[in-house]
Amino acid sequence: SWIMKGILDFLTGASLDARILRDNFIFKIVPMLNPDGVIVGNYRCSLAGQDLNRLWDDPSRKMHPTIFFTKSMMRHLLNDREVVLYIDLHGHSRKKNVFMYGNSESGSIREKIFPGLLCRDSECFNFDDCCFKVQKSKESTARVVTYRELSIVNAFTLEASFCGADFGPMADQHFTWRQLEEMGYMLCDAILDFCDPDQSTVNQVVRELQLLFPDDGNSDDVSDSEDDGAAAARARRRK
């Protein structure tokens, strides 16, 4: 994952921002949750043919060890400290752009703040493609289980399209490895803004979100796949 490489390069770098993050946060990073599947050419299923991102509600220690032990690690960490953020990095085979899936079941906008920060300076990340509704078919995914069962409010899947962007200067082009690495850098920058004692940037994003979601704060995207109405609505907004 070039995004993961960007995150690791940023966090281990010599910049002041990197030192601030290292001094103030503990990062638990799992570079790959599906090594046995990837080694045989799968990007979604394990070697046993199981979709590991549909098993987080009750993973098997024997059949799904990476999920079982990652979830156990998170439980132990929660006994010791607050977990501010959980992000699962994915590639998306249908939708374009870089975007996030989150969780918003209470009608609030707090779950949308971090994606709102991430889209401010990125030419690849599109907030309009984000979705915050929880479908029944997604209830056993990592971001929903960590939100509901582990009570981590900011639990997201960060999706990077296999197909590139459909807006801005990168429209109709594939992402380069450098752009994906930069997305990793921007994610780290967004963590700095999100947790900065000076909350002026966060407050600006909150005001923007309140204008964007005056009613219940839910995105108009209702699933992981496209439909013509949602695509048309986003096209109108971009114009």
mmCIF file of C-alpha atoms in Angstrom:
data_model
loop_
_atom_site.group_PDB
_atom_site.id
_atom_site.type_symbol
_atom_site.label_atom_id
_atom_site.label_comp_id
_atom_site.label_asym_id
_atom_site.label_seq_id
_atom_site.Cartn_x
_atom_site.Cartn_y
_atom_site.Cartn_z
ATOM 1 C CA SER A 1 0.000 0.000 0.000
ATOM 2 C CA TRP A 2 1.511 3.301 -1.105
ATOM 3 C CA ILE A 3 -0.775 5.129 1.324
ATOM 4 C CA MET A 4 0.570 3.001 4.173
ATOM 5 C CA LYS A 5 4.124 3.740 3.026
ATOM 6 C CA GLY A 6 3.325 7.464 3.069
ATOM 7 C CA ILE A 7 2.009 7.169 6.631
ATOM 8 C CA LEU A 8 5.074 5.245 7.803
ATOM 9 C CA ASP A 9 7.515 7.613 6.061
ATOM 10 C CA PHE A 10 5.818 10.624 7.636
ATOM 11 C CA LEU A 11 5.673 9.175 11.158
ATOM 12 C CA THR A 12 9.302 8.026 11.111
ATOM 13 C CA GLY A 13 10.577 11.240 9.518
ATOM 14 C CA ALA A 14 12.552 14.059 11.087
ATOM 15 C CA SER A 15 9.961 16.843 10.661
ATOM 16 C CA LEU A 16 8.585 18.779 13.628
ATOM 17 C CA ASP A 17 5.064 17.532 12.833
ATOM 18 C CA ALA A 18 6.271 13.921 12.920
ATOM 19 C CA ARG A 19 7.950 14.478 16.289
ATOM 20 C CA ILE A 20 4.758 16.039 17.680
ATOM 21 C CA LEU A 21 2.746 12.997 16.599
ATOM 22 C CA ARG A 22 5.289 10.554 18.049
ATOM 23 C CA ASP A 23 5.503 12.475 21.325
ATOM 24 C CA ASN A 24 1.743 12.676 21.842
ATOM 25 C CA PHE A 25 0.252 9.510 20.377
ATOM 26 C CA ILE A 26 0.763 5.775 20.310
ATOM 27 C CA PHE A 27 0.313 4.380 16.805
ATOM 28 C CA LYS A 28 -0.595 0.716 16.411
ATOM 29 C CA ILE A 29 0.052 -0.091 12.751
ATOM 30 C CA VAL A 30 -0.738 -3.403 11.065
ATOM 31 C CA PRO A 31 0.707 -3.118 7.534
ATOM 32 C CA MET A 32 -1.336 -6.047 6.168
ATOM 33 C CA LEU A 33 -4.213 -8.089 7.617
ATOM 34 C CA ASN A 34 -4.362 -10.589 4.744
ATOM 35 C CA PRO A 35 -0.786 -11.777 4.080
ATOM 36 C CA ASP A 36 -1.702 -15.370 3.204
ATOM 37 C CA GLY A 37 -4.364 -14.241 0.735
ATOM 38 C CA VAL A 38 -2.204 -11.601 -0.906
ATOM 39 C CA ILE A 39 0.692 -13.993 -1.423
ATOM 40 C CA VAL A 40 -1.535 -16.123 -3.692
ATOM 41 C CA GLY A 41 -2.958 -13.123 -5.547
ATOM 42 C CA ASN A 42 -6.125 -12.369 -3.569
ATOM 43 C CA TYR A 43 -6.775 -8.799 -2.481
ATOM 44 C CA ARG A 44 -9.997 -9.423 -0.549
ATOM 45 C CA CYS A 45 -10.193 -13.053 0.584
ATOM 46 C CA SER A 46 -7.788 -15.046 2.729
ATOM 47 C CA LEU A 47 -6.111 -18.255 1.608
ATOM 48 C CA ALA A 48 -9.153 -20.048 3.053
ATOM 49 C CA GLY A 49 -11.384 -18.040 0.705
ATOM 50 C CA GLN A 50 -13.002 -15.925 3.416
ATOM 51 C CA ASP A 51 -13.610 -12.181 3.275
ATOM 52 C CA LEU A 52 -11.760 -11.028 6.379
ATOM 53 C CA ASN A 53 -13.588 -7.701 6.469
ATOM 54 C CA ARG A 54 -16.908 -9.454 7.126
ATOM 55 C CA LEU A 55 -15.718 -11.364 10.197
ATOM 56 C CA TRP A 56 -14.889 -8.701 12.772
ATOM 57 C CA ASP A 57 -17.962 -9.390 14.902
ATOM 58 C CA ASP A 58 -16.783 -12.890 15.853
ATOM 59 C CA PRO A 59 -13.373 -13.774 14.384
ATOM 60 C CA SER A 60 -11.950 -17.240 14.874
ATOM 61 C CA ARG A 61 -8.546 -17.507 16.547
ATOM 62 C CA LYS A 62 -7.741 -20.445 14.250
ATOM 63 C CA MET A 63 -9.335 -19.411 10.931
ATOM 64 C CA HIS A 64 -8.922 -15.608 11.111
ATOM 65 C CA PRO A 65 -5.905 -15.032 13.392
ATOM 66 C CA THR A 66 -4.959 -11.597 12.052
ATOM 67 C CA ILE A 67 -8.460 -10.259 12.766
ATOM 68 C CA PHE A 68 -8.756 -12.084 16.096
ATOM 69 C CA PHE A 69 -5.473 -10.736 17.472
ATOM 70 C CA THR A 70 -5.876 -7.220 16.051
ATOM 71 C CA LYS A 71 -9.271 -6.940 17.723
ATOM 72 C CA SER A 72 -7.793 -8.333 20.966
ATOM 73 C CA MET A 73 -4.988 -5.778 20.810
ATOM 74 C CA MET A 74 -7.528 -2.985 20.440
ATOM 75 C CA ARG A 75 -9.500 -4.230 23.439
ATOM 76 C CA HIS A 76 -6.350 -4.278 25.597
ATOM 77 C CA LEU A 77 -5.418 -0.803 24.418
ATOM 78 C CA LEU A 78 -8.876 0.532 25.316
ATOM 79 C CA ASN A 79 -8.388 -0.742 28.868
ATOM 80 C CA ASP A 80 -5.349 1.494 29.173
ATOM 81 C CA ARG A 81 -6.192 4.639 27.203
ATOM 82 C CA GLU A 82 -8.589 6.389 24.837
ATOM 83 C CA VAL A 83 -8.407 5.399 21.175
ATOM 84 C CA VAL A 84 -8.850 8.582 19.164
ATOM 85 C CA LEU A 85 -8.921 7.106 15.672
ATOM 86 C CA TYR A 86 -9.182 3.807 13.818
ATOM 87 C CA ILE A 87 -8.570 3.659 10.058
ATOM 88 C CA ASP A 88 -8.683 0.606 7.801
ATOM 89 C CA LEU A 89 -6.945 1.121 4.430
ATOM 90 C CA HIS A 90 -8.676 -0.428 1.406
ATOM 91 C CA GLY A 91 -8.668 -0.326 -2.380
ATOM 92 C CA HIS A 92 -12.023 0.121 -4.139
ATOM 93 C CA SER A 93 -12.752 -1.599 -7.443
ATOM 94 C CA ARG A 94 -15.821 0.398 -8.565
ATOM 95 C CA LYS A 95 -16.033 3.934 -7.194
ATOM 96 C CA LYS A 96 -13.444 6.538 -8.131
ATOM 97 C CA ASN A 97 -11.407 8.936 -5.949
ATOM 98 C CA VAL A 98 -10.147 8.522 -2.393
ATOM 99 C CA PHE A 99 -12.921 8.670 0.202
ATOM 100 C CA MET A 100 -14.042 7.291 3.549
ATOM 101 C CA TYR A 101 -16.772 5.097 4.935
ATOM 102 C CA GLY A 102 -17.710 6.024 8.496
ATOM 103 C CA ASN A 103 -20.560 5.554 10.943
ATOM 104 C CA SER A 104 -23.250 8.046 11.908
ATOM 105 C CA GLU A 105 -26.317 6.606 13.598
ATOM 106 C CA SER A 106 -27.225 9.473 15.899
ATOM 107 C CA GLY A 107 -27.707 12.280 13.384
ATOM 108 C CA SER A 108 -24.566 14.084 14.578
ATOM 109 C CA ILE A 109 -21.753 15.516 12.484
ATOM 110 C CA ARG A 110 -18.889 14.609 14.829
ATOM 111 C CA GLU A 111 -18.204 11.405 12.870
ATOM 112 C CA LYS A 112 -17.746 13.497 9.711
ATOM 113 C CA ILE A 113 -15.159 15.951 11.039
ATOM 114 C CA PHE A 114 -12.038 13.897 10.297
ATOM 115 C CA PRO A 115 -12.994 13.207 6.642
ATOM 116 C CA GLY A 116 -13.868 16.910 6.393
ATOM 117 C CA LEU A 117 -10.336 17.790 7.477
ATOM 118 C CA LEU A 118 -8.796 15.274 5.102
ATOM 119 C CA CYS A 119 -10.479 16.684 2.009
ATOM 120 C CA ARG A 120 -9.399 20.296 2.540
ATOM 121 C CA ASP A 121 -6.012 20.116 0.813
ATOM 122 C CA SER A 122 -6.192 16.921 -1.213
ATOM 123 C CA GLU A 123 -6.620 16.694 -4.982
ATOM 124 C CA CYS A 124 -7.589 13.006 -4.636
ATOM 125 C CA PHE A 125 -9.906 12.873 -1.607
ATOM 126 C CA ASN A 126 -13.553 13.669 -2.309
ATOM 127 C CA PHE A 127 -15.922 14.189 0.632
ATOM 128 C CA ASP A 128 -18.949 13.811 -1.661
ATOM 129 C CA ASP A 129 -18.061 10.145 -2.111
ATOM 130 C CA CYS A 130 -17.974 9.465 1.627
ATOM 131 C CA CYS A 131 -20.789 7.466 3.203
ATOM 132 C CA PHE A 132 -21.711 7.396 6.897
ATOM 133 C CA LYS A 133 -24.709 5.085 6.912
ATOM 134 C CA VAL A 134 -24.457 1.567 8.299
ATOM 135 C CA GLN A 135 -26.027 -1.076 6.110
ATOM 136 C CA LYS A 136 -26.973 -4.457 7.528
ATOM 137 C CA SER A 137 -24.519 -6.141 5.144
ATOM 138 C CA LYS A 138 -21.675 -4.049 6.642
ATOM 139 C CA GLU A 139 -22.402 -4.726 10.317
ATOM 140 C CA SER A 140 -19.518 -7.224 10.627
ATOM 141 C CA THR A 141 -16.906 -4.968 8.978
ATOM 142 C CA ALA A 142 -13.991 -3.498 10.915
ATOM 143 C CA ARG A 143 -15.188 0.104 10.932
ATOM 144 C CA VAL A 144 -18.713 -0.789 12.143
ATOM 145 C CA VAL A 145 -17.584 -3.269 14.824
ATOM 146 C CA THR A 146 -14.970 -0.865 16.196
ATOM 147 C CA TYR A 147 -17.633 1.875 16.283
ATOM 148 C CA ARG A 148 -20.460 -0.145 17.850
ATOM 149 C CA GLU A 149 -18.716 -2.797 19.925
ATOM 150 C CA LEU A 150 -15.531 -0.971 20.919
ATOM 151 C CA SER A 151 -17.153 2.508 21.040
ATOM 152 C CA ILE A 152 -14.502 4.200 18.891
ATOM 153 C CA VAL A 153 -16.358 7.173 17.407
ATOM 154 C CA ASN A 154 -13.814 7.925 14.700
ATOM 155 C CA ALA A 155 -13.695 4.535 12.993
ATOM 156 C CA PHE A 156 -13.249 4.645 9.222
ATOM 157 C CA THR A 157 -12.414 2.731 6.107
ATOM 158 C CA LEU A 158 -10.193 4.817 3.833
ATOM 159 C CA GLU A 159 -10.850 3.716 0.256
ATOM 160 C CA ALA A 160 -8.501 4.472 -2.647
ATOM 161 C CA SER A 161 -9.925 3.685 -6.061
ATOM 162 C CA PHE A 162 -8.203 1.294 -8.450
ATOM 163 C CA CYS A 163 -9.621 3.535 -11.196
ATOM 164 C CA GLY A 164 -8.248 6.971 -10.291
ATOM 165 C CA ALA A 165 -10.201 10.217 -9.911
ATOM 166 C CA ASP A 166 -13.232 11.734 -11.585
ATOM 167 C CA PHE A 167 -12.774 15.348 -10.444
ATOM 168 C CA GLY A 168 -10.157 18.085 -10.335
ATOM 169 C CA PRO A 169 -6.786 18.018 -12.115
ATOM 170 C CA MET A 170 -6.597 14.213 -11.788
ATOM 171 C CA ALA A 171 -9.962 13.564 -13.485
ATOM 172 C CA ASP A 172 -9.935 10.479 -15.741
ATOM 173 C CA GLN A 173 -6.389 9.551 -14.735
ATOM 174 C CA HIS A 174 -5.004 6.776 -12.579
ATOM 175 C CA PHE A 175 -3.378 7.715 -9.295
ATOM 176 C CA THR A 176 0.399 7.599 -9.275
ATOM 177 C CA TRP A 177 2.321 6.023 -6.432
ATOM 178 C CA ARG A 178 3.487 9.472 -5.400
ATOM 179 C CA GLN A 179 -0.073 10.782 -5.083
ATOM 180 C CA LEU A 180 -1.033 7.800 -2.942
ATOM 181 C CA GLU A 181 2.013 8.344 -0.736
ATOM 182 C CA GLU A 182 1.002 11.993 -0.367
ATOM 183 C CA MET A 183 -2.426 10.816 0.763
ATOM 184 C CA GLY A 184 -0.638 9.075 3.619
ATOM 185 C CA TYR A 185 1.156 12.319 4.499
ATOM 186 C CA MET A 186 -2.137 14.218 4.418
ATOM 187 C CA LEU A 187 -3.755 11.707 6.727
ATOM 188 C CA CYS A 188 -1.039 12.430 9.295
ATOM 189 C CA ASP A 189 -1.535 16.179 8.799
ATOM 190 C CA ALA A 190 -5.260 15.710 9.413
ATOM 191 C CA ILE A 191 -4.523 13.964 12.725
ATOM 192 C CA LEU A 192 -2.488 17.004 13.778
ATOM 193 C CA ASP A 193 -5.350 19.369 12.927
ATOM 194 C CA PHE A 194 -7.924 17.076 14.525
ATOM 195 C CA CYS A 195 -6.102 17.004 17.872
ATOM 196 C CA ASP A 196 -4.564 20.493 17.822
ATOM 197 C CA PRO A 197 -5.311 22.466 21.039
ATOM 198 C CA ASP A 198 -6.097 25.342 18.667
ATOM 199 C CA GLN A 199 -9.361 24.014 17.257
ATOM 200 C CA SER A 200 -9.885 26.817 14.714
ATOM 201 C CA THR A 201 -9.490 24.493 11.713
ATOM 202 C CA VAL A 202 -11.815 21.904 13.261
ATOM 203 C CA ASN A 203 -14.373 24.593 14.050
ATOM 204 C CA GLN A 204 -14.261 25.804 10.445
ATOM 205 C CA VAL A 205 -14.924 22.257 9.226
ATOM 206 C CA VAL A 206 -17.800 21.928 11.701
ATOM 207 C CA ARG A 207 -19.402 25.102 10.336
ATOM 208 C CA GLU A 208 -19.025 23.801 6.783
ATOM 209 C CA LEU A 209 -20.589 20.471 7.757
ATOM 210 C CA GLN A 210 -23.501 22.196 9.491
ATOM 211 C CA LEU A 211 -24.265 24.018 6.248
ATOM 212 C CA LEU A 212 -23.854 20.840 4.209
ATOM 213 C CA PHE A 213 -26.005 18.684 6.516
ATOM 214 C CA PRO A 214 -28.620 20.982 8.076
ATOM 215 C CA ASP A 215 -31.007 18.113 8.852
ATOM 216 C CA ASP A 216 -29.743 14.744 10.009
ATOM 217 C CA GLY A 217 -26.133 14.933 8.787
ATOM 218 C CA ASN A 218 -26.260 11.746 6.727
ATOM 219 C CA SER A 219 -24.574 11.452 3.363
ATOM 220 C CA ASP A 220 -26.753 10.833 0.313
ATOM 221 C CA ASP A 221 -24.646 7.796 -0.575
ATOM 222 C CA VAL A 222 -26.440 4.741 0.794
ATOM 223 C CA SER A 223 -24.144 1.920 -0.257
ATOM 224 C CA ASP A 224 -20.650 0.975 -1.302
ATOM 225 C CA SER A 225 -21.763 0.895 -4.937
ATOM 226 C CA GLU A 226 -22.901 3.643 -7.266
ATOM 227 C CA ASP A 227 -26.394 4.470 -8.375
ATOM 228 C CA ASP A 228 -27.304 6.944 -11.077
ATOM 229 C CA GLY A 229 -29.083 9.344 -8.714
ATOM 230 C CA ALA A 230 -26.157 9.679 -6.316
ATOM 231 C CA ALA A 231 -23.679 10.095 -9.159
ATOM 232 C CA ALA A 232 -25.829 12.790 -10.745
ATOM 233 C CA ALA A 233 -26.191 14.621 -7.440
ATOM 234 C CA ARG A 234 -22.427 14.723 -6.960
ATOM 235 C CA ALA A 235 -21.917 15.926 -10.517
ATOM 236 C CA ARG A 236 -24.303 18.818 -9.911
ATOM 237 C CA ARG A 237 -22.485 19.787 -6.708
ATOM 238 C CA ARG A 238 -19.103 19.804 -8.450
ATOM 239 C CA LYS A 239 -20.404 22.208 -11.069
#
